[in-house]
Coordinates of C-alpha atoms in Angstrom, one line a residue:
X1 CA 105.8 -80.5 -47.1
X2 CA 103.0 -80.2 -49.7
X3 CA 102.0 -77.1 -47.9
X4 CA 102.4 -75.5 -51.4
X5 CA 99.8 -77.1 -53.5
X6 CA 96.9 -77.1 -51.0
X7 CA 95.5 -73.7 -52.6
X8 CA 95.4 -75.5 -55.9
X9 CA 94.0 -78.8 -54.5
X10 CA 90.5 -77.1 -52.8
X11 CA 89.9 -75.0 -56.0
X12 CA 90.8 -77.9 -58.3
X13 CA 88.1 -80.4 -55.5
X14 CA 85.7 -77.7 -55.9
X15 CA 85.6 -77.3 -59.3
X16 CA 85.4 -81.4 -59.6
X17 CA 82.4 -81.4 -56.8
X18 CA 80.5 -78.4 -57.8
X19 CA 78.2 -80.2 -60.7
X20 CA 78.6 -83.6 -58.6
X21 CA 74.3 -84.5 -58.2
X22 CA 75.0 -86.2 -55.0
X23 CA 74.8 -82.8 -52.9
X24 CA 74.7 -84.0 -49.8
X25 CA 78.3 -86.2 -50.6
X26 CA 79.7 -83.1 -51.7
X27 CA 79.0 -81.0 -48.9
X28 CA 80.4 -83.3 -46.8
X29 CA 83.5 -83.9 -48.6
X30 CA 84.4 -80.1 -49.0
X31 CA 83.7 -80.1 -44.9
X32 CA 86.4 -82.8 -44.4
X33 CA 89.0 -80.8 -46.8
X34 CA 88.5 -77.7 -45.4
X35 CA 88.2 -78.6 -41.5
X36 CA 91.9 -81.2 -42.6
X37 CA 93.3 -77.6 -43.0
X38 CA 91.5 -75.6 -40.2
X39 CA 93.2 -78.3 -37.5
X40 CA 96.8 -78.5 -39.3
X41 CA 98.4 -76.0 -36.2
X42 CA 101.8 -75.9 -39.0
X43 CA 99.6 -74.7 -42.1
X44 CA 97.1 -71.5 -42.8
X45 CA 95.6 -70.9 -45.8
X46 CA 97.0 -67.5 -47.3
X47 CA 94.6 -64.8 -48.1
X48 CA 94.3 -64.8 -51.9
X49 CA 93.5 -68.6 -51.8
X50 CA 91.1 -68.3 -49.3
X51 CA 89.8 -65.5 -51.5
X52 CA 89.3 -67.4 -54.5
X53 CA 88.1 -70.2 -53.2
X54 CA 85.1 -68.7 -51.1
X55 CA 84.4 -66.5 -54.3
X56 CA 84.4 -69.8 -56.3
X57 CA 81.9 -71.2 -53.8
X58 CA 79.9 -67.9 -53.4
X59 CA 79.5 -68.0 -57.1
X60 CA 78.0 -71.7 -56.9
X61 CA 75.6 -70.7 -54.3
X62 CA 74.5 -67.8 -56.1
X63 CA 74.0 -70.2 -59.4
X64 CA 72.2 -72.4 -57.1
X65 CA 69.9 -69.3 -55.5
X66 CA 69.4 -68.4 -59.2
X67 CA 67.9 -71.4 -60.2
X68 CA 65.6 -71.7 -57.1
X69 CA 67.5 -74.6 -55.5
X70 CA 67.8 -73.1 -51.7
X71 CA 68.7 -75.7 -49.3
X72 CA 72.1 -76.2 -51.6
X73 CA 72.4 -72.9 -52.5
X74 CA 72.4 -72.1 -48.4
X75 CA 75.2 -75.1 -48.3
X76 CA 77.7 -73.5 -50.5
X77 CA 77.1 -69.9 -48.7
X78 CA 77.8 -71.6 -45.2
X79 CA 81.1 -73.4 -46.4
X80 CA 82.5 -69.9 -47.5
X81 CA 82.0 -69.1 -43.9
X82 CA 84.6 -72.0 -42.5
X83 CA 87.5 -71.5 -40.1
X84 CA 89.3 -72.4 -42.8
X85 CA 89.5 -69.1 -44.4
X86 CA 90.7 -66.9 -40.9
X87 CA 93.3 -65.2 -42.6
X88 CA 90.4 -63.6 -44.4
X89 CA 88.8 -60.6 -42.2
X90 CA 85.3 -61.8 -41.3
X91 CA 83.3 -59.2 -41.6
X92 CA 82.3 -60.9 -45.3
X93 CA 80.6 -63.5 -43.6
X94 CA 77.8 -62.1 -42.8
X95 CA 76.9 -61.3 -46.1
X96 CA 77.0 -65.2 -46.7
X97 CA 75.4 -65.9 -43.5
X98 CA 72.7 -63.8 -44.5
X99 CA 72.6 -64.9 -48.3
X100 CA 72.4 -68.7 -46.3
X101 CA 69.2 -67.6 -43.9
X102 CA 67.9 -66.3 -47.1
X103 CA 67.9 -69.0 -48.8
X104 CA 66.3 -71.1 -45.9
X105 CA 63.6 -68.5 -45.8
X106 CA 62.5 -69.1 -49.8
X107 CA 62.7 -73.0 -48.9
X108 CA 60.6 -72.6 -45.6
X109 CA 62.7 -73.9 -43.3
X110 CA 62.3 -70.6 -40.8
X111 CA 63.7 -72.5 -37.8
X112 CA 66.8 -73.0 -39.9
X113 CA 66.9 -69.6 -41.4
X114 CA 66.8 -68.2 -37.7
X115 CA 69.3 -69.9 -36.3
X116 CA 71.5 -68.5 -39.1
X117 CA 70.9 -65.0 -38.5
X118 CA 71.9 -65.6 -34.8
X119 CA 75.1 -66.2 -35.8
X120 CA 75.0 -62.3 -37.8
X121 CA 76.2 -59.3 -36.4
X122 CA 73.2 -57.2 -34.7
X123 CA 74.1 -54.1 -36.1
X124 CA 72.7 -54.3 -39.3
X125 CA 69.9 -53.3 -40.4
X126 CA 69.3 -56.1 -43.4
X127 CA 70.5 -58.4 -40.5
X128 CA 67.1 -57.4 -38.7
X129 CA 65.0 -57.3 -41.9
X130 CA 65.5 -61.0 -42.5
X131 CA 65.4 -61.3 -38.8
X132 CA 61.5 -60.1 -39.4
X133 CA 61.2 -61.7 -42.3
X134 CA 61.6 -65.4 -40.5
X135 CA 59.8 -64.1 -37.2
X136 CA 56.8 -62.8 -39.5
X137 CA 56.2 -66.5 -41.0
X138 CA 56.6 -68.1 -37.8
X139 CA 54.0 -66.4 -36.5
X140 CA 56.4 -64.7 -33.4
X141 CA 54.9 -61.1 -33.8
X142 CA 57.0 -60.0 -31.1
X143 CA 60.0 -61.1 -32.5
X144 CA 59.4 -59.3 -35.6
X145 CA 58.1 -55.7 -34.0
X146 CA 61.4 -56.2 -32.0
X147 CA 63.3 -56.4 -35.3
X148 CA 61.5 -53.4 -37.0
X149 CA 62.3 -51.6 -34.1
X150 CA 66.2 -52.9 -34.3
X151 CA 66.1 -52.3 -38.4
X152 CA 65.0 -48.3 -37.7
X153 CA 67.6 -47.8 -35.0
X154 CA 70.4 -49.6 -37.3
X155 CA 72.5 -47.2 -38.8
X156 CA 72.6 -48.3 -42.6
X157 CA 68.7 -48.6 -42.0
X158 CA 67.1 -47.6 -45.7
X159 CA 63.4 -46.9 -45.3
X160 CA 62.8 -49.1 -48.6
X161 CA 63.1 -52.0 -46.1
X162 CA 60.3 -50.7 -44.4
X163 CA 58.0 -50.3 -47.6
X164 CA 58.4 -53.7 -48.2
X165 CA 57.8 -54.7 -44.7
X166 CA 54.6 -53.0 -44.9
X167 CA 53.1 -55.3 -47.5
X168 CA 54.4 -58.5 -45.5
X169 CA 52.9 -57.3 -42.0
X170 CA 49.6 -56.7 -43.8
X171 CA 49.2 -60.0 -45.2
X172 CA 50.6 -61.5 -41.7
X173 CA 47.0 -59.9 -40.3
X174 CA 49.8 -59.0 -37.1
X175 CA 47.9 -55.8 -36.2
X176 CA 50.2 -54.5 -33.8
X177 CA 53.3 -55.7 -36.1
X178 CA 51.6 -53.4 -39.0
X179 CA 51.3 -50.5 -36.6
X180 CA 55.3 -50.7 -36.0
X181 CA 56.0 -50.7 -39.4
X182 CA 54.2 -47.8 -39.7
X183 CA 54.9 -46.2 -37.2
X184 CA 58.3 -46.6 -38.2
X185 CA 57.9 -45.2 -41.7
X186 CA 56.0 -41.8 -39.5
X187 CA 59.4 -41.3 -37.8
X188 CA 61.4 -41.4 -41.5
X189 CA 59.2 -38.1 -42.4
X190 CA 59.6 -36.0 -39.5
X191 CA 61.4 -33.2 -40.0
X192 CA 61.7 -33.3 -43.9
X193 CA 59.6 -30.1 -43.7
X194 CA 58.1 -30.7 -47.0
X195 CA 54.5 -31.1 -48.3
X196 CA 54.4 -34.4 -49.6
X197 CA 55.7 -35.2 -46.5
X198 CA 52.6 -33.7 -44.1
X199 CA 50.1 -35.2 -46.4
X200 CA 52.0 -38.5 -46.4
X201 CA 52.1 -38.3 -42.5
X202 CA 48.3 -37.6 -42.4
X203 CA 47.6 -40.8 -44.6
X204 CA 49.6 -43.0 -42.1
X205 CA 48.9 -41.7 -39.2
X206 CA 44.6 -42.4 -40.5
X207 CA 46.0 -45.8 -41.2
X208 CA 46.7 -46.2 -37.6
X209 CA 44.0 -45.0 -36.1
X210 CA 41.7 -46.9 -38.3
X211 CA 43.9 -50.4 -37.4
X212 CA 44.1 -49.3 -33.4
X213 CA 40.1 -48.7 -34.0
X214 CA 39.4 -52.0 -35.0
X215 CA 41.6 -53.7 -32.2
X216 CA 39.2 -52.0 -29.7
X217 CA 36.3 -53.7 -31.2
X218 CA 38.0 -57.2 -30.4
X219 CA 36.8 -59.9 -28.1
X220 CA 40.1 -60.1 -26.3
X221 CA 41.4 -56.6 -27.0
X222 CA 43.7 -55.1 -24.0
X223 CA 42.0 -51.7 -23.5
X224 CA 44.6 -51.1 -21.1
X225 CA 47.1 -51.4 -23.8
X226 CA 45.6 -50.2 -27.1
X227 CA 43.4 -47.5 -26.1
X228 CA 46.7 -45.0 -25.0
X229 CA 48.0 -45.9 -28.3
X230 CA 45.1 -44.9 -30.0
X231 CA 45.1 -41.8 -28.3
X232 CA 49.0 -40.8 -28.8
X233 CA 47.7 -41.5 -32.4
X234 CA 45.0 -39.0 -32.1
X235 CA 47.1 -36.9 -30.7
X236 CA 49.9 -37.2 -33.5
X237 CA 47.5 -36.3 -36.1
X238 CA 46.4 -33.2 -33.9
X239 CA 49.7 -32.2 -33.5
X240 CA 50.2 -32.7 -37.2
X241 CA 47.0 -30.4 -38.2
X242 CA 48.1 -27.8 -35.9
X243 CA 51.3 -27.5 -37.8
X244 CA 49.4 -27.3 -41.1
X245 CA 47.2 -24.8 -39.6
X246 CA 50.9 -22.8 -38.4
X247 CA 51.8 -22.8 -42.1
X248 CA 48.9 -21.8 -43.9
X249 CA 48.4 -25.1 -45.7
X250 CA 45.4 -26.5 -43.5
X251 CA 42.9 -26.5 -46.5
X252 CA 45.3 -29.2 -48.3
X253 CA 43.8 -31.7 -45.3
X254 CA 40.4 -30.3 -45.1
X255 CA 39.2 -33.7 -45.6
X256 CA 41.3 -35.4 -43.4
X257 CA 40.7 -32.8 -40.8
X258 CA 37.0 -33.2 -41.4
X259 CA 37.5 -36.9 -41.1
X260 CA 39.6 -37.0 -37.2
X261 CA 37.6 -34.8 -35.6
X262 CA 34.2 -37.2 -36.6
X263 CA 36.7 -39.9 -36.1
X264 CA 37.8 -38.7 -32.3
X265 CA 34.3 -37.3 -31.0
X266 CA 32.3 -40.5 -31.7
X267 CA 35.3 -42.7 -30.3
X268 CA 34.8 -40.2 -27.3
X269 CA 30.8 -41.0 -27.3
X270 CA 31.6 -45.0 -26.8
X271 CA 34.1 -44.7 -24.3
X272 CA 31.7 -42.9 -22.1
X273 CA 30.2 -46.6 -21.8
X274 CA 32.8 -48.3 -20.0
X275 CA 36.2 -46.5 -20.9
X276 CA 38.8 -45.1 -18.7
X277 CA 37.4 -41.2 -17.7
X278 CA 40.9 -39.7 -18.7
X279 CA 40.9 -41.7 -21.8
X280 CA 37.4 -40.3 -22.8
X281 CA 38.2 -36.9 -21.6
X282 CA 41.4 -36.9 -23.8
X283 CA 39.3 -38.2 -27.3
X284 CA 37.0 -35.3 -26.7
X285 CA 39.5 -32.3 -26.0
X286 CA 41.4 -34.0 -29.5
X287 CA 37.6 -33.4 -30.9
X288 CA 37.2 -30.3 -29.7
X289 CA 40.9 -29.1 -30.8
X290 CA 40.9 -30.8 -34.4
X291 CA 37.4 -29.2 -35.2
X292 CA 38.5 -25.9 -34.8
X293 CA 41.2 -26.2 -37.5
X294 CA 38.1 -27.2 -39.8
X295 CA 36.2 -23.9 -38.9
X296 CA 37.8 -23.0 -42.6
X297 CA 34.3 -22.6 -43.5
X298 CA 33.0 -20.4 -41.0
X299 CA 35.8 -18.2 -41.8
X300 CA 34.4 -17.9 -45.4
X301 CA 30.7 -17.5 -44.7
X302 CA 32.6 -14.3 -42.3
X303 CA 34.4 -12.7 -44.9
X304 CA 31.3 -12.6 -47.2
X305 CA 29.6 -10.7 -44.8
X306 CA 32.5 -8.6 -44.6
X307 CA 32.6 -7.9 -48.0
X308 CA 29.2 -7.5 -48.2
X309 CA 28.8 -4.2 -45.1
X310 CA 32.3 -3.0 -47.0
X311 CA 29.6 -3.0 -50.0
X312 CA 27.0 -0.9 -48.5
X313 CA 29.2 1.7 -47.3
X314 CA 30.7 2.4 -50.3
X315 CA 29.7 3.8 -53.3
X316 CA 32.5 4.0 -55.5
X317 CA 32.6 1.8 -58.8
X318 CA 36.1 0.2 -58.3
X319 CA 36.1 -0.9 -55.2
X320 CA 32.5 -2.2 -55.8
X321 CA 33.6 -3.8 -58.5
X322 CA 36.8 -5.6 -56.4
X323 CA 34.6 -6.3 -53.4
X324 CA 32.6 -8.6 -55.9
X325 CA 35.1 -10.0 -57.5
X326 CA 36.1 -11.0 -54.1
X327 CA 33.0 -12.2 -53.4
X328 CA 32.7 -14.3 -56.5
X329 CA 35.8 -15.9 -55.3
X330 CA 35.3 -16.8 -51.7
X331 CA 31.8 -18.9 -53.4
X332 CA 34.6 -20.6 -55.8
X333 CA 36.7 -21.1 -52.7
X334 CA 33.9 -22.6 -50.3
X335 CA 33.2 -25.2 -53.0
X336 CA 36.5 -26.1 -53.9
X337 CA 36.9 -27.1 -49.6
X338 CA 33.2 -28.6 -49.7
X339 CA 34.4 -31.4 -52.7
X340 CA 37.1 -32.1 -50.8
X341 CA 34.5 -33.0 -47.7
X342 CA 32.2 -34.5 -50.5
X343 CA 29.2 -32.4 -48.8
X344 CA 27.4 -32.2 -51.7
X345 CA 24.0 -30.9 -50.2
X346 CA 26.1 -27.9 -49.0
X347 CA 27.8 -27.3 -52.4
X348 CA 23.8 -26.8 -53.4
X349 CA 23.3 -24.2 -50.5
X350 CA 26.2 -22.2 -51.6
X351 CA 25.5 -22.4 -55.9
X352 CA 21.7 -21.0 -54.5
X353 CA 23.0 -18.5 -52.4
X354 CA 25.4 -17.3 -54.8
X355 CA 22.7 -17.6 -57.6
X356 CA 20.3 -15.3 -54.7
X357 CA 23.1 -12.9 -54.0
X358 CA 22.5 -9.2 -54.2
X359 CA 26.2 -9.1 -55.2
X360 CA 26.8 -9.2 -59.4
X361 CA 28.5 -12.9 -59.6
X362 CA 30.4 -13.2 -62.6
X363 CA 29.7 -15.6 -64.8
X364 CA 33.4 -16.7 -64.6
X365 CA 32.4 -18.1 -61.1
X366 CA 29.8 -19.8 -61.8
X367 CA 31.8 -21.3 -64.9
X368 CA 35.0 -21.9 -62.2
X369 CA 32.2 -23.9 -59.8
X370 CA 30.8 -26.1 -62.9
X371 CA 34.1 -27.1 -63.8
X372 CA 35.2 -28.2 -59.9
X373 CA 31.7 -30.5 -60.0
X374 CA 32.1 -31.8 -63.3
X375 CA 35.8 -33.7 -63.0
X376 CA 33.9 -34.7 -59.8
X377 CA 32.6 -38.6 -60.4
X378 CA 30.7 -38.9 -57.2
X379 CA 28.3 -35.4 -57.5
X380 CA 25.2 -36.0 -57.4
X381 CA 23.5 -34.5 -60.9
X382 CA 21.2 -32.5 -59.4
X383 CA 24.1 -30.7 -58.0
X384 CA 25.7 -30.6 -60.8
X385 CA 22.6 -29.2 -62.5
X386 CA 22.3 -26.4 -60.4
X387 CA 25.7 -25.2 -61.5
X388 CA 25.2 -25.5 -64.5
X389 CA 21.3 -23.9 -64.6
X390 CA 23.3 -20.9 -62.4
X391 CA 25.3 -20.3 -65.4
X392 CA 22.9 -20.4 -68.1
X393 CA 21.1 -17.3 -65.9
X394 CA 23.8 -15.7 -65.9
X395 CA 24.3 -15.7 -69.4
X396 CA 20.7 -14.9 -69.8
X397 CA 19.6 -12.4 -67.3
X398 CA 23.4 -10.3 -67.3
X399 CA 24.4 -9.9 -70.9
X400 CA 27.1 -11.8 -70.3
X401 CA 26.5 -13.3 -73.6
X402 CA 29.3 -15.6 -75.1
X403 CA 28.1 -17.8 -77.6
X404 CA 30.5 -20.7 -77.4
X405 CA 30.2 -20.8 -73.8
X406 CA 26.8 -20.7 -73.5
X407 CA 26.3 -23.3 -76.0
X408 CA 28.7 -25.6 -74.4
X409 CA 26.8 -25.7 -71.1
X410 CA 23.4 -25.6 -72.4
X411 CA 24.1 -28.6 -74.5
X412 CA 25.3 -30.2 -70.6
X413 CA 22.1 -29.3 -68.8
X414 CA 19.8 -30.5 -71.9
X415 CA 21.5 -33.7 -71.8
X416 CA 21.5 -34.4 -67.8
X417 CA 17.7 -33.2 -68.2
X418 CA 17.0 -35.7 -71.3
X419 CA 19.1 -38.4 -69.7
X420 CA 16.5 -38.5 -66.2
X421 CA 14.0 -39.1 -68.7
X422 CA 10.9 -37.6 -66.4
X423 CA 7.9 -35.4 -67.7
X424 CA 9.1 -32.7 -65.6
X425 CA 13.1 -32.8 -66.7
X426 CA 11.8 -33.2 -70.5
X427 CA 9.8 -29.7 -70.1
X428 CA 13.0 -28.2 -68.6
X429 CA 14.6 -29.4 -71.3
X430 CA 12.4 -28.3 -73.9
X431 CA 13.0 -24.6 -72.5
X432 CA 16.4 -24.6 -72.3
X433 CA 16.0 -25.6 -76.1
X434 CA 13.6 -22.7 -77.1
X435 CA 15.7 -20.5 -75.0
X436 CA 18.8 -21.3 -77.3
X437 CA 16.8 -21.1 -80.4
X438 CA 15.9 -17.5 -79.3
X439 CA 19.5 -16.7 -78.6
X440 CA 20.5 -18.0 -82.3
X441 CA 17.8 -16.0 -83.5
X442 CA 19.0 -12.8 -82.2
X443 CA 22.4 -13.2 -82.2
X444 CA 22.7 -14.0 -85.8
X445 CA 25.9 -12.2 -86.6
X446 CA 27.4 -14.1 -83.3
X447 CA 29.3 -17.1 -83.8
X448 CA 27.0 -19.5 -82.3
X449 CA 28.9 -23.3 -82.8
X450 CA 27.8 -24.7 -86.2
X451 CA 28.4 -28.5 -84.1
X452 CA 26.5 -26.9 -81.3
X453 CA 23.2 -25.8 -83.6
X454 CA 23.0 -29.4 -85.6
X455 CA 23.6 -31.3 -82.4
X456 CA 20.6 -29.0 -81.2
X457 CA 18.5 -29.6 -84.1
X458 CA 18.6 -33.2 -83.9
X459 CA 18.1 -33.4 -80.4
X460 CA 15.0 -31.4 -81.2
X461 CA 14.0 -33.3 -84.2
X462 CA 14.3 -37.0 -82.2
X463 CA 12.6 -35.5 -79.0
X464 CA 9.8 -34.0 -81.6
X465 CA 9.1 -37.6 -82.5
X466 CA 9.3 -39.0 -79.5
X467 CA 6.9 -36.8 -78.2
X468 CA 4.4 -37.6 -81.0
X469 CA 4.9 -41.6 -80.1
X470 CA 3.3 -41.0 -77.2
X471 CA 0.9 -38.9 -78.9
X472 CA 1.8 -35.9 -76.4
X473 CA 1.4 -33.4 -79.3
X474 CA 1.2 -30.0 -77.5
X475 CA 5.2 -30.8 -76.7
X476 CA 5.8 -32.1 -80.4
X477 CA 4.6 -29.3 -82.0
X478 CA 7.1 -27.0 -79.6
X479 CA 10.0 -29.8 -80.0
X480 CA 9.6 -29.2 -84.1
X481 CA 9.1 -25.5 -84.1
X482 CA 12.2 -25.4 -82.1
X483 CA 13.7 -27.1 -84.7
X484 CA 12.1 -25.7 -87.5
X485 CA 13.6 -22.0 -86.0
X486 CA 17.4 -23.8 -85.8
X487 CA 17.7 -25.1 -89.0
X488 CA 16.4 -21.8 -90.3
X489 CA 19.9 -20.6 -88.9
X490 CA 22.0 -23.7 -90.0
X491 CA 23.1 -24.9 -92.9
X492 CA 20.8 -25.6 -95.6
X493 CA 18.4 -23.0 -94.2
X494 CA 15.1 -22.3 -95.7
X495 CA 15.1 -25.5 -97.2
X496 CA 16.0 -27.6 -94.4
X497 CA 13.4 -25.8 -92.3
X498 CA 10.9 -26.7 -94.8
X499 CA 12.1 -30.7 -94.7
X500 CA 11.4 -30.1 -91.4
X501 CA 7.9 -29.1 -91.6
X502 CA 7.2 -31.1 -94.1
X503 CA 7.9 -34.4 -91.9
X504 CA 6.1 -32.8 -88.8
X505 CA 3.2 -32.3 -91.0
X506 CA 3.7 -35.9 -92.4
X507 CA 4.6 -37.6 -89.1
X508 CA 1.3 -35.7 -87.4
X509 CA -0.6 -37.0 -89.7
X510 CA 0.2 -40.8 -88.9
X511 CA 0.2 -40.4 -85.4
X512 CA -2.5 -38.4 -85.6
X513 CA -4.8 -41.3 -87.7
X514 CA -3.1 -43.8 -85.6
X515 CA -4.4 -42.2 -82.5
X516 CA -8.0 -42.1 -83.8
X517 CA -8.0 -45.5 -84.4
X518 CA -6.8 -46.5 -81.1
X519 CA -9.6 -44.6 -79.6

């Protein structure tokens, strides 16, 4: 009797309650409805009215979510779960369970928002995400690395889950909670086989050692505990430079290389202060073993001496002439690995001994160096200068004259010079200057930039009169015949040479008097 209409009488109470303010009324009303028709043992509510109503009331909740208002929002999800509804399969309800602990999680209420996700199945990996989400702010770090560790094993586990557990765990300052999660994105790469992959693996797997490095340092730290898992860390990146090595792809992590070896041998040195013998014996054989993968260098400094007893037995122009173009690039090479290491000082040995080198260096490598150290922010300039001096003598002192090139670094090494502003670096400067004016001079039919000779000529011209400011006339009377001799080859010529002379005369004078008068 009545059976009939008791689909239509929850969707039409629902729709009547649903913007009802008194929440708390409502709820309980829609609990009495629906538990009147879980206990009637004569009635069951058929599937497509249980379906619309807990879409009805899955669409409230979400409403609700939407406009921030959790603890109903979580109300609404939880009646859609009543026993009400058993002739509807219940694997939906944990998506409202979940939506429910959600919910409790954005209002705080973590106690709440756990007790929910007890009630999910424990095979899910979003089940165990917001089982660590609500551990995490509790401050139950063990809870929440035992979750990471159920989320990985889950089998719809998506390792975007564990990016944005990474963030979370970081702010939690849970160190061994951040090491799971990281550890955890680690095991996603293995096996992918790809590049990205390694040098992604090598960034982590730094991560780790730097976070297990710091735990060593603390007051309480458990030595007994942390230091092994430093060292399986250690060992993971050895294993993981090894495989580079295998594959020929080693000088893609010469840094990092550079960077656990250091990392492992001075770990090794303060363990020999209190540490566990095995444990120190195992930091310096990861030393030992990750250094050799950086001998990269060694290897280079090798082949150039190769090349260089291949050179002296033979006499034959081509293979000379391959032997030191193969030299020219092992130099290229060697600083190329040395930027990565940011061993600057060493870059300097290497641009000297190239500079030094009985072998012809093309001018090409010297060029191919300069441009490695100029995209470089953190050179040093005097570095940088050396390069750049290197090239200049090589266009100087081999004929390997190109105009536009030259000019381009010349007008680099004047500035650096003129930038340092010291006596010394403005003399440099000065003959760098009357250098180029030389080369304009005799390479008149060469296309020597016309931007390149008027930035020169002003350079000149303003240096000229700085120079007599300070009354240091030896060096403004070069500074002016420079640019005298520049304009002579720019536009305007004769004349503008003689405007030039004419103010250098002109200035002289006033400095000149000025000086006098002074004294």
């Amino acid at each position: 009797m009545g059976h009939s209409f008791v689909d239509r009488i929850l969707l039409s109470q629902i729709f009547c309650l649903k913007d009802r303010k008194e929440h708390k009324q409502v709820v309980s009303d829609m609990e009495i409805a629906l538990t009147a028709v879980a206990k009637d043992p004569t009635f069951t509510l058929d599937k497509p009215a249980s379906v619309a109503c807990q879409s009805l009331m899955f669409k409230i909740g979400a409403k609700l979510f939407q406009s921030k208002q959790y603890p109903q929002a979580a109300d609404w999800f939880l009646l859609c779960t009543h026993a009400s509804f058993k002739s509807v399969s219940s694997s939906g309800d944990a998506k409202c369970y979940r939506k429910a602990a959600l919910c409790h999680i954005h209002s705080k209420a973590y106690a709440q928002a756990s007790a929910v996700i007890s009630r999910c199945p424990g095979n899910e990996a979003s089940t165990h995400y917001l089982t660590f989400l609500a551990a995490t702010y509790q401050g139950r770090e063990d809870d929440a690395v035992t979750a990471i560790d159920g989320m990985i094993k889950a089998p719809d586990f998506d390792r975007k889950m564990l990016l944005l557990a990474t963030q979370l765990a970081h702010e939690s300052h849970m160190k061994n909670l951040l090491l799971s999660v990281l550890g955890g994105l680690l095991e996603t790469l293995k096996g992918s086989g790809s590049l990205e992959s390694e040098l992604e693996g090598m960034t982590l797997i730094r991560c780790m050692i730097r976070i297990a490095t710091e735990m060593t340092r603390e007051p309480d730290a458990n030595l007994a505990t942390v230091l092994p898992t430093l060292v399986s860390y250690l060992q993971m990146a050895r294993d993981l430079v090894l495989e580079a090595e295998a594959k020929k792809s080693a000088n893609l992590i010469v840094k990092d290389i550079s960077w656990l070896w250091r990392t492992a041998y001075n770990l090794a040195i303060r363990g020999c202060s209190g540490w566990d013998e095995l444990v120190v014996a195992e930091l310096f054989s990861c030393a030992r073993q990750v250094q050799l993968c950086s001998s990269i260098l060694n290897e280079i400094t090798s082949f150039r001496e190769i090349t260089s007893q291949h050179r002296q037995a033979n006499q034959e122009q081509d293979i000379l002439q391959q032997l030191d173009k193969l030299t020219g690039l092992s130099f290229v090479f060697e600083v190329e690995q040395l930027c990565i290491l940011e061993d600057w000082e060493r870059i300097g040995k290497v641009i000297q001994d190239a500079t030094e080198s009985k072998t012809t260096i093309s001018l090409e490598t010297f060029e191919a160096i300069a441009d490695l150290l100029w995209v470089r922010p953190l050179c040093p300039t005097h570095v940088l200068y050396a390069a750049l001096e290197a090239i200049l003598k090589a266009c100087l002192e081999r004929g390997s004259m190109d105009c536009d090139r030259f000019s381009r670094w010349l007008r680099a090494i004047v500035s650096i010079l003129l930038s340092r502003n010291r006596h010394s670096d403005r003399e440099k400067a000065l003959g760098y200057v009357e250098q180029a004016s030389d080369v304009i001079k005799e390479n008149q039919e060469a296309e020597y930039p016309q931007d390149e000779r008027t930035w020169l000529l002003t350079t000149s011209y303003n240096c000229g009169i700085e120079s007599l400011q300070i009354t240091d006339l030896d060096h403004a009377k070069r500074w002016f015949e420079a640019a005298t001799l520049i304009a002579r080859y720019s536009q305007g010529g004769e004349s503008r040479a003689q405007q030039i002379e004419d103010s250098y005369r002109h200035l002289l004078a006033r400095y000149g008097q000025r000086s006098k008068n002074a004294t």
